[in-house]
mmCIF file of C-alpha atoms in Angstrom:
data_model
loop_
_atom_site.group_PDB
_atom_site.id
_atom_site.type_symbol
_atom_site.label_atom_id
_atom_site.label_comp_id
_atom_site.label_asym_id
_atom_site.label_seq_id
_atom_site.Cartn_x
_atom_site.Cartn_y
_atom_site.Cartn_z
ATOM 1 C CA MET A 16 -11.912 10.523 41.911
ATOM 2 C CA THR A 17 -11.603 13.062 39.058
ATOM 3 C CA ALA A 18 -13.900 13.401 36.080
ATOM 4 C CA LEU A 19 -11.238 11.836 33.888
ATOM 5 C CA GLN A 20 -11.066 8.773 36.101
ATOM 6 C CA SER A 21 -14.775 8.394 36.747
ATOM 7 C CA PRO A 22 -16.308 5.134 35.533
ATOM 8 C CA ARG A 23 -19.565 6.957 34.883
ATOM 9 C CA HIS A 24 -20.069 8.026 31.304
ATOM 10 C CA ASP A 25 -22.745 8.503 28.673
ATOM 11 C CA PRO A 26 -22.800 5.368 26.459
ATOM 12 C CA ALA A 27 -24.120 7.459 23.586
ATOM 13 C CA SER A 28 -20.948 9.568 23.533
ATOM 14 C CA ARG A 29 -18.557 6.643 23.945
ATOM 15 C CA ARG A 30 -15.778 6.530 21.326
ATOM 16 C CA HIS A 31 -14.907 3.133 19.830
ATOM 17 C CA GLY A 32 -11.912 2.118 17.714
ATOM 18 C CA GLU A 33 -10.715 -1.167 16.214
ATOM 19 C CA TYR A 34 -7.539 -2.203 14.418
ATOM 20 C CA LYS A 35 -6.672 -5.672 13.101
ATOM 21 C CA VAL A 36 -2.902 -5.997 13.160
ATOM 22 C CA PRO A 37 -1.686 -7.489 9.832
ATOM 23 C CA GLY A 38 -0.816 -11.080 10.652
ATOM 24 C CA GLY A 39 -1.739 -10.419 14.287
ATOM 25 C CA LYS A 40 -4.679 -9.845 16.570
ATOM 26 C CA LEU A 41 -7.619 -7.452 16.909
ATOM 27 C CA VAL A 42 -7.070 -4.442 19.157
ATOM 28 C CA VAL A 43 -10.119 -2.552 20.477
ATOM 29 C CA VAL A 44 -10.386 0.602 22.553
ATOM 30 C CA ASP A 45 -13.384 2.354 24.086
ATOM 31 C CA LEU A 46 -12.985 5.797 25.607
ATOM 32 C CA ASP A 47 -14.585 9.139 26.362
ATOM 33 C CA VAL A 48 -13.282 12.625 25.708
ATOM 34 C CA VAL A 49 -13.759 15.063 28.591
ATOM 35 C CA ASP A 50 -12.578 18.662 28.147
ATOM 36 C CA GLY A 51 -10.352 17.625 25.251
ATOM 37 C CA ARG A 52 -8.669 14.751 27.126
ATOM 38 C CA LEU A 53 -9.000 10.970 27.069
ATOM 39 C CA ALA A 54 -11.130 9.502 29.870
ATOM 40 C CA ASN A 55 -12.446 6.062 30.874
ATOM 41 C CA VAL A 56 -9.989 4.353 28.524
ATOM 42 C CA SER A 57 -10.627 0.617 28.137
ATOM 43 C CA LEU A 58 -8.313 -1.484 25.962
ATOM 44 C CA SER A 59 -9.427 -4.962 24.883
ATOM 45 C CA GLY A 60 -8.936 -7.541 22.141
ATOM 46 C CA ASP A 61 -7.949 -11.127 21.371
ATOM 47 C CA PHE A 62 -4.243 -10.411 21.865
ATOM 48 C CA PHE A 63 -1.982 -11.819 24.605
ATOM 49 C CA LEU A 64 -0.361 -9.645 27.263
ATOM 50 C CA GLU A 65 1.898 -10.499 30.199
ATOM 51 C CA PRO A 66 1.765 -9.594 33.004
ATOM 52 C CA ASP A 67 -1.989 -9.294 33.301
ATOM 53 C CA GLU A 68 -1.694 -6.018 35.230
ATOM 54 C CA ALA A 69 -0.077 -4.326 32.226
ATOM 55 C CA LEU A 70 -3.532 -3.841 30.716
ATOM 56 C CA LEU A 71 -4.472 -1.514 33.585
ATOM 57 C CA ASP A 72 -1.105 0.249 33.258
ATOM 58 C CA ILE A 73 -1.826 1.019 29.588
ATOM 59 C CA ASN A 74 -5.336 2.287 30.338
ATOM 60 C CA GLN A 75 -4.052 4.545 33.103
ATOM 61 C CA ALA A 76 -1.190 5.885 30.981
ATOM 62 C CA LEU A 77 -3.571 6.884 28.198
ATOM 63 C CA THR A 78 -6.064 8.498 30.543
ATOM 64 C CA GLY A 79 -5.703 12.250 30.639
ATOM 65 C CA LEU A 80 -3.788 12.641 27.380
ATOM 66 C CA PRO A 81 -4.985 15.395 25.009
ATOM 67 C CA ASP A 82 -7.207 14.084 22.229
ATOM 68 C CA THR A 83 -4.775 15.697 19.762
ATOM 69 C CA THR A 84 -1.887 13.465 20.853
ATOM 70 C CA THR A 85 -0.132 12.072 17.770
ATOM 71 C CA ALA A 86 0.150 8.379 16.988
ATOM 72 C CA GLY A 87 3.880 8.485 17.669
ATOM 73 C CA GLU A 88 3.337 10.115 21.059
ATOM 74 C CA LEU A 89 0.611 7.628 21.974
ATOM 75 C CA GLY A 90 2.864 4.707 21.110
ATOM 76 C CA ALA A 91 5.669 6.155 23.212
ATOM 77 C CA VAL A 92 3.343 6.592 26.200
ATOM 78 C CA VAL A 93 2.161 2.982 25.941
ATOM 79 C CA LYS A 94 5.741 1.678 25.718
ATOM 80 C CA ALA A 95 6.771 3.748 28.752
ATOM 81 C CA SER A 96 3.829 2.391 30.757
ATOM 82 C CA LEU A 97 4.825 -1.251 30.380
ATOM 83 C CA PRO A 98 6.596 -2.891 33.335
ATOM 84 C CA PRO A 99 10.039 -4.442 32.795
ATOM 85 C CA GLY A 100 9.793 -7.761 31.016
ATOM 86 C CA ALA A 101 6.272 -7.163 29.710
ATOM 87 C CA ALA A 102 5.418 -9.268 26.643
ATOM 88 C CA LEU A 103 2.924 -8.284 23.931
ATOM 89 C CA PHE A 104 1.823 -11.043 21.566
ATOM 90 C CA GLY A 105 -0.181 -10.315 18.432
ATOM 91 C CA PHE A 106 -0.093 -6.541 18.900
ATOM 92 C CA SER A 107 2.207 -3.667 19.833
ATOM 93 C CA ALA A 108 2.255 -0.249 21.453
ATOM 94 C CA ASP A 109 1.963 1.262 17.983
ATOM 95 C CA ALA A 110 -1.133 -0.855 17.292
ATOM 96 C CA VAL A 111 -2.729 0.592 20.432
ATOM 97 C CA ALA A 112 -1.896 4.069 19.123
ATOM 98 C CA VAL A 113 -3.597 3.365 15.789
ATOM 99 C CA THR A 114 -6.690 2.081 17.593
ATOM 100 C CA VAL A 115 -6.919 5.152 19.828
ATOM 101 C CA ARG A 116 -6.515 7.469 16.838
ATOM 102 C CA ARG A 117 -9.333 5.620 15.087
ATOM 103 C CA ALA A 118 -11.571 5.984 18.133
ATOM 104 C CA LEU A 119 -10.875 9.716 18.028
ATOM 105 C CA ALA A 120 -11.575 9.865 14.252
ATOM 106 C CA ARG A 121 -8.008 11.095 13.719
ATOM 107 C CA ALA A 122 -7.303 7.900 11.804
ATOM 108 C CA THR A 123 -9.685 6.013 9.536
ATOM 109 C CA SER A 124 -10.392 2.398 8.664
ATOM 110 C CA TRP A 125 -11.302 0.838 5.329
ATOM 111 C CA ALA A 126 -14.974 0.890 6.332
ATOM 112 C CA ASP A 127 -14.906 4.664 6.861
ATOM 113 C CA HIS A 128 -14.545 5.269 3.113
ATOM 114 C CA ASP A 129 -16.716 4.837 0.033
ATOM 115 C CA TRP A 130 -14.337 2.977 -2.280
ATOM 116 C CA HIS A 131 -14.356 3.026 -6.077
ATOM 117 C CA VAL A 132 -12.806 0.557 -8.544
ATOM 118 C CA ILE A 133 -11.632 1.493 -12.049
ATOM 119 C CA PRO A 134 -11.287 -1.590 -14.301
ATOM 120 C CA PRO A 135 -8.366 -2.050 -16.733
ATOM 121 C CA THR A 136 -8.377 0.534 -19.532
ATOM 122 C CA VAL A 137 -5.678 0.582 -22.221
ATOM 123 C CA LEU A 138 -3.696 3.810 -21.944
ATOM 124 C CA PRO A 139 -0.155 4.865 -22.881
ATOM 125 C CA THR A 140 2.301 4.093 -20.091
ATOM 126 C CA GLU A 141 3.114 7.791 -19.680
ATOM 127 C CA ILE A 142 -0.579 8.487 -19.085
ATOM 128 C CA ASN A 143 -0.794 5.653 -16.549
ATOM 129 C CA VAL A 144 2.124 7.133 -14.613
ATOM 130 C CA ALA A 145 0.706 10.652 -14.810
ATOM 131 C CA LEU A 146 -2.713 9.442 -13.649
ATOM 132 C CA ASP A 147 -1.101 8.117 -10.482
ATOM 133 C CA GLU A 148 -0.053 11.646 -9.572
ATOM 134 C CA VAL A 149 -3.339 13.221 -10.685
ATOM 135 C CA LEU A 150 -5.658 10.783 -8.909
ATOM 136 C CA THR A 151 -3.596 10.726 -5.717
ATOM 137 C CA GLY A 152 -3.877 14.501 -5.623
ATOM 138 C CA GLU A 153 -7.621 14.372 -6.278
ATOM 139 C CA VAL A 154 -8.162 11.974 -3.358
ATOM 140 C CA GLY A 155 -6.003 14.120 -1.095
ATOM 141 C CA ALA A 156 -8.022 17.195 -2.061
ATOM 142 C CA GLY A 157 -11.309 15.383 -1.405
ATOM 143 C CA ARG A 158 -12.490 15.634 -5.005
ATOM 144 C CA ARG A 159 -12.347 11.858 -5.625
ATOM 145 C CA ASN A 160 -13.299 8.929 -3.438
ATOM 146 C CA PRO A 161 -10.510 6.543 -2.444
ATOM 147 C CA THR A 162 -9.985 4.401 -5.507
ATOM 148 C CA LEU A 163 -8.439 1.166 -6.774
ATOM 149 C CA ARG A 164 -7.376 1.405 -10.438
ATOM 150 C CA PHE A 165 -6.078 -1.433 -12.594
ATOM 151 C CA TRP A 166 -3.656 -0.442 -15.351
ATOM 152 C CA ASP A 167 -3.573 -1.630 -18.934
ATOM 153 C CA TRP A 168 -1.247 -0.650 -21.798
ATOM 154 C CA GLN A 169 0.000 -1.781 -25.216
ATOM 155 C CA GLU A 170 3.584 -0.621 -25.721
ATOM 156 C CA PRO A 171 6.417 -2.543 -24.036
ATOM 157 C CA SER A 172 7.728 -0.342 -21.235
ATOM 158 C CA VAL A 173 10.114 0.058 -18.359
ATOM 159 C CA VAL A 174 8.869 2.166 -15.452
ATOM 160 C CA ILE A 175 11.754 3.197 -13.205
ATOM 161 C CA GLY A 176 11.532 4.393 -9.615
ATOM 162 C CA SER A 177 11.666 8.066 -8.740
ATOM 163 C CA PHE A 178 15.241 7.863 -7.422
ATOM 164 C CA GLN A 179 16.770 5.399 -9.867
ATOM 165 C CA SER A 180 19.486 6.200 -12.382
ATOM 166 C CA VAL A 181 18.472 5.666 -15.996
ATOM 167 C CA ARG A 182 22.035 4.758 -16.902
ATOM 168 C CA ASN A 183 22.340 2.184 -14.142
ATOM 169 C CA GLU A 184 18.928 0.562 -14.576
ATOM 170 C CA VAL A 185 18.281 0.433 -18.327
ATOM 171 C CA ASP A 186 20.383 -1.049 -21.136
ATOM 172 C CA PRO A 187 20.065 1.295 -24.158
ATOM 173 C CA ASN A 188 20.826 -1.500 -26.616
ATOM 174 C CA GLY A 189 18.020 -3.652 -25.236
ATOM 175 C CA VAL A 190 15.654 -0.673 -25.202
ATOM 176 C CA GLU A 191 16.355 0.056 -28.885
ATOM 177 C CA LYS A 192 16.241 -3.602 -29.916
ATOM 178 C CA HIS A 193 12.842 -4.248 -28.352
ATOM 179 C CA GLY A 194 11.233 -0.824 -28.844
ATOM 180 C CA ILE A 195 10.869 -0.111 -25.129
ATOM 181 C CA THR A 196 9.262 3.055 -23.755
ATOM 182 C CA VAL A 197 11.077 4.216 -20.608
ATOM 183 C CA VAL A 198 9.262 6.442 -18.084
ATOM 184 C CA ARG A 199 9.888 7.539 -14.498
ATOM 185 C CA ARG A 200 7.157 7.336 -11.826
ATOM 186 C CA ILE A 201 6.673 9.457 -8.686
ATOM 187 C CA SER A 202 7.240 6.625 -6.193
ATOM 188 C CA GLY A 203 10.503 5.012 -5.160
ATOM 189 C CA GLY A 204 11.419 1.373 -5.567
ATOM 190 C CA GLY A 205 12.799 -0.593 -8.488
ATOM 191 C CA ALA A 206 12.299 -0.777 -12.226
ATOM 192 C CA MET A 207 9.294 -2.590 -13.697
ATOM 193 C CA PHE A 208 9.553 -4.364 -17.076
ATOM 194 C CA MET A 209 6.074 -4.357 -18.580
ATOM 195 C CA GLU A 210 4.763 -5.810 -21.833
ATOM 196 C CA ALA A 211 1.088 -5.916 -22.753
ATOM 197 C CA GLY A 212 -0.506 -8.823 -20.935
ATOM 198 C CA ASN A 213 2.594 -9.876 -18.997
ATOM 199 C CA CYS A 214 1.882 -7.997 -15.749
ATOM 200 C CA ILE A 215 -0.944 -7.140 -13.392
ATOM 201 C CA THR A 216 -0.521 -3.587 -12.156
ATOM 202 C CA TYR A 217 -2.860 -1.677 -9.871
ATOM 203 C CA SER A 218 -2.800 1.592 -7.951
ATOM 204 C CA LEU A 219 -4.553 2.483 -4.700
ATOM 205 C CA TYR A 220 -5.324 6.170 -4.129
ATOM 206 C CA LEU A 221 -6.172 6.763 -0.479
ATOM 207 C CA PRO A 222 -6.138 9.350 2.291
ATOM 208 C CA GLN A 223 -3.144 9.074 4.597
ATOM 209 C CA THR A 224 -5.553 8.821 7.533
ATOM 210 C CA LEU A 225 -5.989 5.150 6.584
ATOM 211 C CA VAL A 226 -2.377 4.442 7.570
ATOM 212 C CA ASP A 227 -2.184 6.938 10.447
ATOM 213 C CA GLY A 228 0.058 5.463 13.141
ATOM 214 C CA ILE A 229 1.028 2.464 10.992
ATOM 215 C CA SER A 230 4.751 2.282 10.282
ATOM 216 C CA PHE A 231 6.017 2.713 6.742
ATOM 217 C CA ALA A 232 7.026 -0.953 6.621
ATOM 218 C CA ASP A 233 3.728 -2.240 8.040
ATOM 219 C CA SER A 234 1.668 -0.108 5.662
ATOM 220 C CA TYR A 235 2.690 -2.307 2.728
ATOM 221 C CA PRO A 236 1.120 -5.592 3.894
ATOM 222 C CA PHE A 237 -1.743 -3.635 5.493
ATOM 223 C CA LEU A 238 -2.758 -2.056 2.180
ATOM 224 C CA ASP A 239 -2.370 -5.343 0.298
ATOM 225 C CA SER A 240 -4.201 -7.662 2.699
ATOM 226 C CA TRP A 241 -7.085 -7.910 0.219
ATOM 227 C CA VAL A 242 -4.662 -9.006 -2.521
ATOM 228 C CA MET A 243 -3.289 -11.782 -0.339
ATOM 229 C CA ALA A 244 -6.856 -12.939 0.274
ATOM 230 C CA ALA A 245 -7.565 -12.922 -3.472
ATOM 231 C CA LEU A 246 -4.419 -14.908 -4.237
ATOM 232 C CA GLU A 247 -5.263 -17.386 -1.476
ATOM 233 C CA LYS A 248 -8.668 -17.810 -3.077
ATOM 234 C CA LEU A 249 -6.829 -18.771 -6.267
ATOM 235 C CA GLY A 250 -4.701 -21.310 -4.412
ATOM 236 C CA ILE A 251 -1.587 -19.138 -4.013
ATOM 237 C CA ASN A 252 -0.011 -18.681 -0.591
ATOM 238 C CA ALA A 253 1.579 -15.232 -0.996
ATOM 239 C CA PHE A 254 3.454 -13.209 1.593
ATOM 240 C CA TYR A 255 5.471 -10.024 1.956
ATOM 241 C CA VAL A 256 9.274 -10.046 1.980
ATOM 242 C CA PRO A 257 10.274 -6.760 3.625
ATOM 243 C CA LEU A 258 10.217 -4.102 2.548
ATOM 244 C CA ASN A 259 8.146 -4.287 -0.620
ATOM 245 C CA ASP A 260 8.449 -7.657 -2.375
ATOM 246 C CA ILE A 261 5.510 -10.030 -2.736
ATOM 247 C CA ALA A 262 6.488 -13.675 -3.017
ATOM 248 C CA THR A 263 5.357 -17.288 -2.798
ATOM 249 C CA ASP A 264 7.288 -20.407 -1.900
ATOM 250 C CA GLN A 265 8.221 -20.630 -5.583
ATOM 251 C CA GLY A 266 9.687 -17.154 -5.950
ATOM 252 C CA LYS A 267 8.959 -13.446 -6.201
ATOM 253 C CA ILE A 268 5.735 -12.503 -7.987
ATOM 254 C CA GLY A 269 5.673 -8.739 -7.526
ATOM 255 C CA GLY A 270 6.700 -5.561 -5.802
ATOM 256 C CA ALA A 271 5.041 -2.483 -4.320
ATOM 257 C CA ALA A 272 5.888 1.211 -4.086
ATOM 258 C CA GLN A 273 4.375 4.232 -2.348
ATOM 259 C CA LYS A 274 4.255 8.015 -2.450
ATOM 260 C CA ARG A 275 2.695 10.404 0.055
ATOM 261 C CA LEU A 276 1.632 13.873 -1.125
ATOM 262 C CA ALA A 277 1.621 17.050 0.947
ATOM 263 C CA ASN A 278 -2.173 17.419 0.601
ATOM 264 C CA GLY A 279 -2.844 14.155 2.473
ATOM 265 C CA GLY A 280 -3.248 11.882 -0.539
ATOM 266 C CA MET A 281 -1.268 8.655 -0.811
ATOM 267 C CA LEU A 282 -0.358 6.344 -3.672
ATOM 268 C CA HIS A 283 0.273 2.632 -3.166
ATOM 269 C CA HIS A 284 0.825 0.601 -6.297
ATOM 270 C CA VAL A 285 1.878 -2.936 -7.152
ATOM 271 C CA THR A 286 3.101 -4.768 -10.231
ATOM 272 C CA MET A 287 2.826 -8.559 -10.337
ATOM 273 C CA SER A 288 4.410 -10.715 -13.029
ATOM 274 C CA TYR A 289 1.867 -12.723 -14.967
ATOM 275 C CA ASP A 290 3.778 -14.124 -17.978
ATOM 276 C CA ILE A 291 7.061 -12.243 -18.142
ATOM 277 C CA ASP A 292 9.634 -12.801 -20.908
ATOM 278 C CA ALA A 293 12.680 -13.291 -18.672
ATOM 279 C CA ASP A 294 15.154 -13.402 -21.565
ATOM 280 C CA LYS A 295 13.965 -10.047 -22.862
ATOM 281 C CA MET A 296 13.843 -8.601 -19.352
ATOM 282 C CA VAL A 297 17.554 -9.223 -18.733
ATOM 283 C CA GLU A 298 18.398 -7.633 -22.087
ATOM 284 C CA VAL A 299 16.456 -4.488 -21.188
ATOM 285 C CA LEU A 300 17.228 -4.097 -17.467
ATOM 286 C CA ARG A 301 20.680 -3.916 -15.908
ATOM 287 C CA ILE A 302 20.131 -6.291 -12.987
ATOM 288 C CA GLY A 303 23.484 -6.356 -11.273
ATOM 289 C CA LYS A 304 25.117 -8.931 -9.047
ATOM 290 C CA GLU A 305 24.819 -6.643 -6.010
ATOM 291 C CA LYS A 306 21.026 -6.501 -6.356
ATOM 292 C CA LEU A 307 20.858 -10.269 -6.666
ATOM 293 C CA SER A 308 23.282 -10.951 -3.825
ATOM 294 C CA ASP A 309 20.633 -10.930 -1.062
ATOM 295 C CA LYS A 310 17.980 -12.770 -3.061
ATOM 296 C CA GLY A 311 19.486 -16.237 -2.813
ATOM 297 C CA THR A 312 19.670 -16.736 -6.587
ATOM 298 C CA ARG A 313 22.334 -16.554 -9.270
ATOM 299 C CA SER A 314 20.107 -15.606 -12.146
ATOM 300 C CA ALA A 315 17.794 -12.646 -12.630
ATOM 301 C CA LYS A 316 15.485 -14.953 -14.522
ATOM 302 C CA LYS A 317 14.950 -17.036 -11.404
ATOM 303 C CA ARG A 318 13.961 -14.046 -9.261
ATOM 304 C CA VAL A 319 10.479 -13.858 -10.759
ATOM 305 C CA ASP A 320 7.977 -16.707 -10.890
ATOM 306 C CA PRO A 321 4.964 -15.586 -12.978
ATOM 307 C CA LEU A 322 1.381 -16.027 -11.875
ATOM 308 C CA ARG A 323 0.369 -17.757 -15.092
ATOM 309 C CA ARG A 324 2.568 -20.749 -14.303
ATOM 310 C CA GLN A 325 1.458 -20.848 -10.670
ATOM 311 C CA THR A 326 -2.271 -20.589 -11.348
ATOM 312 C CA GLY A 327 -2.879 -21.737 -14.920
ATOM 313 C CA LEU A 328 -5.475 -18.948 -15.105
ATOM 314 C CA ALA A 329 -5.990 -16.193 -17.645
ATOM 315 C CA ARG A 330 -4.777 -12.737 -16.600
ATOM 316 C CA THR A 331 -8.345 -11.426 -16.808
ATOM 317 C CA ALA A 332 -9.537 -14.136 -14.410
ATOM 318 C CA ILE A 333 -6.940 -13.133 -11.809
ATOM 319 C CA ILE A 334 -7.899 -9.451 -12.105
ATOM 320 C CA GLU A 335 -11.574 -10.402 -11.789
ATOM 321 C CA ALA A 336 -10.816 -12.362 -8.614
ATOM 322 C CA MET A 337 -8.907 -9.408 -7.169
ATOM 323 C CA THR A 338 -11.718 -7.020 -8.032
ATOM 324 C CA GLU A 339 -14.313 -9.333 -6.491
ATOM 325 C CA VAL A 340 -12.442 -9.669 -3.196
ATOM 326 C CA PHE A 341 -11.803 -5.928 -2.950
ATOM 327 C CA THR A 342 -15.432 -5.123 -3.772
ATOM 328 C CA ASP A 343 -16.826 -7.657 -1.309
ATOM 329 C CA ARG A 344 -14.495 -6.596 1.506
ATOM 330 C CA TYR A 345 -14.902 -2.857 1.216
ATOM 331 C CA GLY A 346 -18.257 -2.388 -0.500
ATOM 332 C CA ALA A 347 -16.596 -0.772 -3.503
ATOM 333 C CA SER A 348 -18.515 0.437 -6.536
ATOM 334 C CA PRO A 349 -17.428 0.700 -10.202
ATOM 335 C CA SER A 350 -15.925 3.951 -11.434
ATOM 336 C CA GLN A 351 -13.922 5.378 -14.305
ATOM 337 C CA VAL A 352 -11.337 8.026 -14.993
ATOM 338 C CA SER A 353 -13.131 11.259 -15.832
ATOM 339 C CA GLU A 354 -12.325 13.257 -18.962
ATOM 340 C CA ALA A 355 -11.072 16.083 -16.752
ATOM 341 C CA GLU A 356 -8.683 13.686 -14.986
ATOM 342 C CA LEU A 357 -7.471 12.318 -18.319
ATOM 343 C CA GLU A 358 -6.869 15.827 -19.613
ATOM 344 C CA ALA A 359 -4.946 16.680 -16.451
ATOM 345 C CA ALA A 360 -2.815 13.559 -16.991
ATOM 346 C CA ARG A 361 -2.092 14.576 -20.590
ATOM 347 C CA GLU A 362 -0.981 17.977 -19.342
ATOM 348 C CA ARG A 363 1.316 16.322 -16.777
ATOM 349 C CA VAL A 364 2.859 14.193 -19.532
ATOM 350 C CA ALA A 365 3.584 17.291 -21.615
ATOM 351 C CA ALA A 366 4.994 19.246 -18.676
ATOM 352 C CA LYS A 367 6.695 16.467 -16.696
ATOM 353 C CA PHE A 368 6.401 12.742 -17.345
ATOM 354 C CA GLY A 369 7.111 12.927 -21.073
ATOM 355 C CA THR A 370 10.107 15.222 -20.735
ATOM 356 C CA ALA A 371 13.801 14.364 -20.828
ATOM 357 C CA GLU A 372 14.315 16.540 -17.757
ATOM 358 C CA TRP A 373 12.065 14.306 -15.634
ATOM 359 C CA LEU A 374 13.235 11.020 -17.105
ATOM 360 C CA HIS A 375 16.912 11.895 -16.614
ATOM 361 C CA ARG A 376 16.597 13.821 -13.351
ATOM 362 C CA VAL A 377 18.832 11.052 -11.967
ATOM 363 C CA PRO A 378 21.096 10.368 -14.979
#
C-alpha cells in the first residue's frame, strides 16, 4: 500500500472542506496532502448516492491528484469515476470539486471572510455605479474586506447593462418628460428603472474564491441565499428564475447582475422593486414584445410585483431585515465608504461613467 493510499495520517494535518449546495445537501470532504497530492480522501454528507459503491469510486479517483488541480478538472474526474447509471441526489460532481477546493484553501466559504456592511447613503447614481467598480477592485486587491453595500439616491434614473443599446432600451421622450438620468454600469443584464424610494438595491463585493468551482448560473442563488432567508422571515417565499430573476408566486420582484475583474474581485448586485411606478416605467423603458414573450404576460406592468404590496412594510424595515440576516449569518460589522474611495469614484465618473463615450459605447 502506497503512502497516498495509507489510512494512517496525522489528524492535526487533516484538511476539511464543506459546501452546502443551494437548494440541496451538505457535501463534506476530509483529506491529506502528501508530496503535493491528495491522499486519504473521504467524501461524506447528507446527500443520496446510488449505487453505494460509487462513494468509494469517487474517493479513489480523487486520490493521487495534484493539490493544484482546478475545480473544472476535479469535477471531470468525479464524473468519469461514476459507474453507468449512477444517480446523485442533492449534490453533483461539481459540488464535490468545490468542497475539495475548500479543503485545500483554494476556494473559500462565507465564514473564511470578515464581512462589512455599508448602510444606505444618498449618492448620485453615477457615483453609485462608479463605486461598484472601485470597491470591487479594492476587494480584489485586498485593500478592503468583502462588503455588502446598500445604495440610495435621489434623482430618477435608468441604469442600463454593460452590453445594452441605449437606443433600444431607453425612450428619449420619456427620459426628457420625467427628468431621468441614464447611466451604464459595468455588469451585464437588463435596464433598471429607479426612483428614490421605489427600489432596494445592494452590491456585494467579494473575492472570486468564494464562488470557485460554482457555475456561473449557480453563483446567483448561492450569493443571494441570505436574501431569500430575509424575505422568508418577512413572509415572502422568493425564488430564482434562471438566470438572474428573483420572483415570488405573485410575480417578479427583482434581478441580479455580476462582473468579475481580472484582479480576483467580483461584483454581484441586485435591484428589487419596492413601490415602482409602472406607468412611468413603460414610458421611460422600451420593453419590447420579444422580451415579454417568455415571461407569460402581455403587459410590462404585470412583470413586476413590488415588495411594498406583498409585505405592507416600509422600505427601511425591509432593508433592516436584510441587514440583520446578513450580519447574523456572516458575523458582519458596520462600515462606510472611505473618502479615498469616494474620490476615486468621482474620478471614474469624470473619466468614464459620466461620459457620452461610455454611455453610448453600444449606441
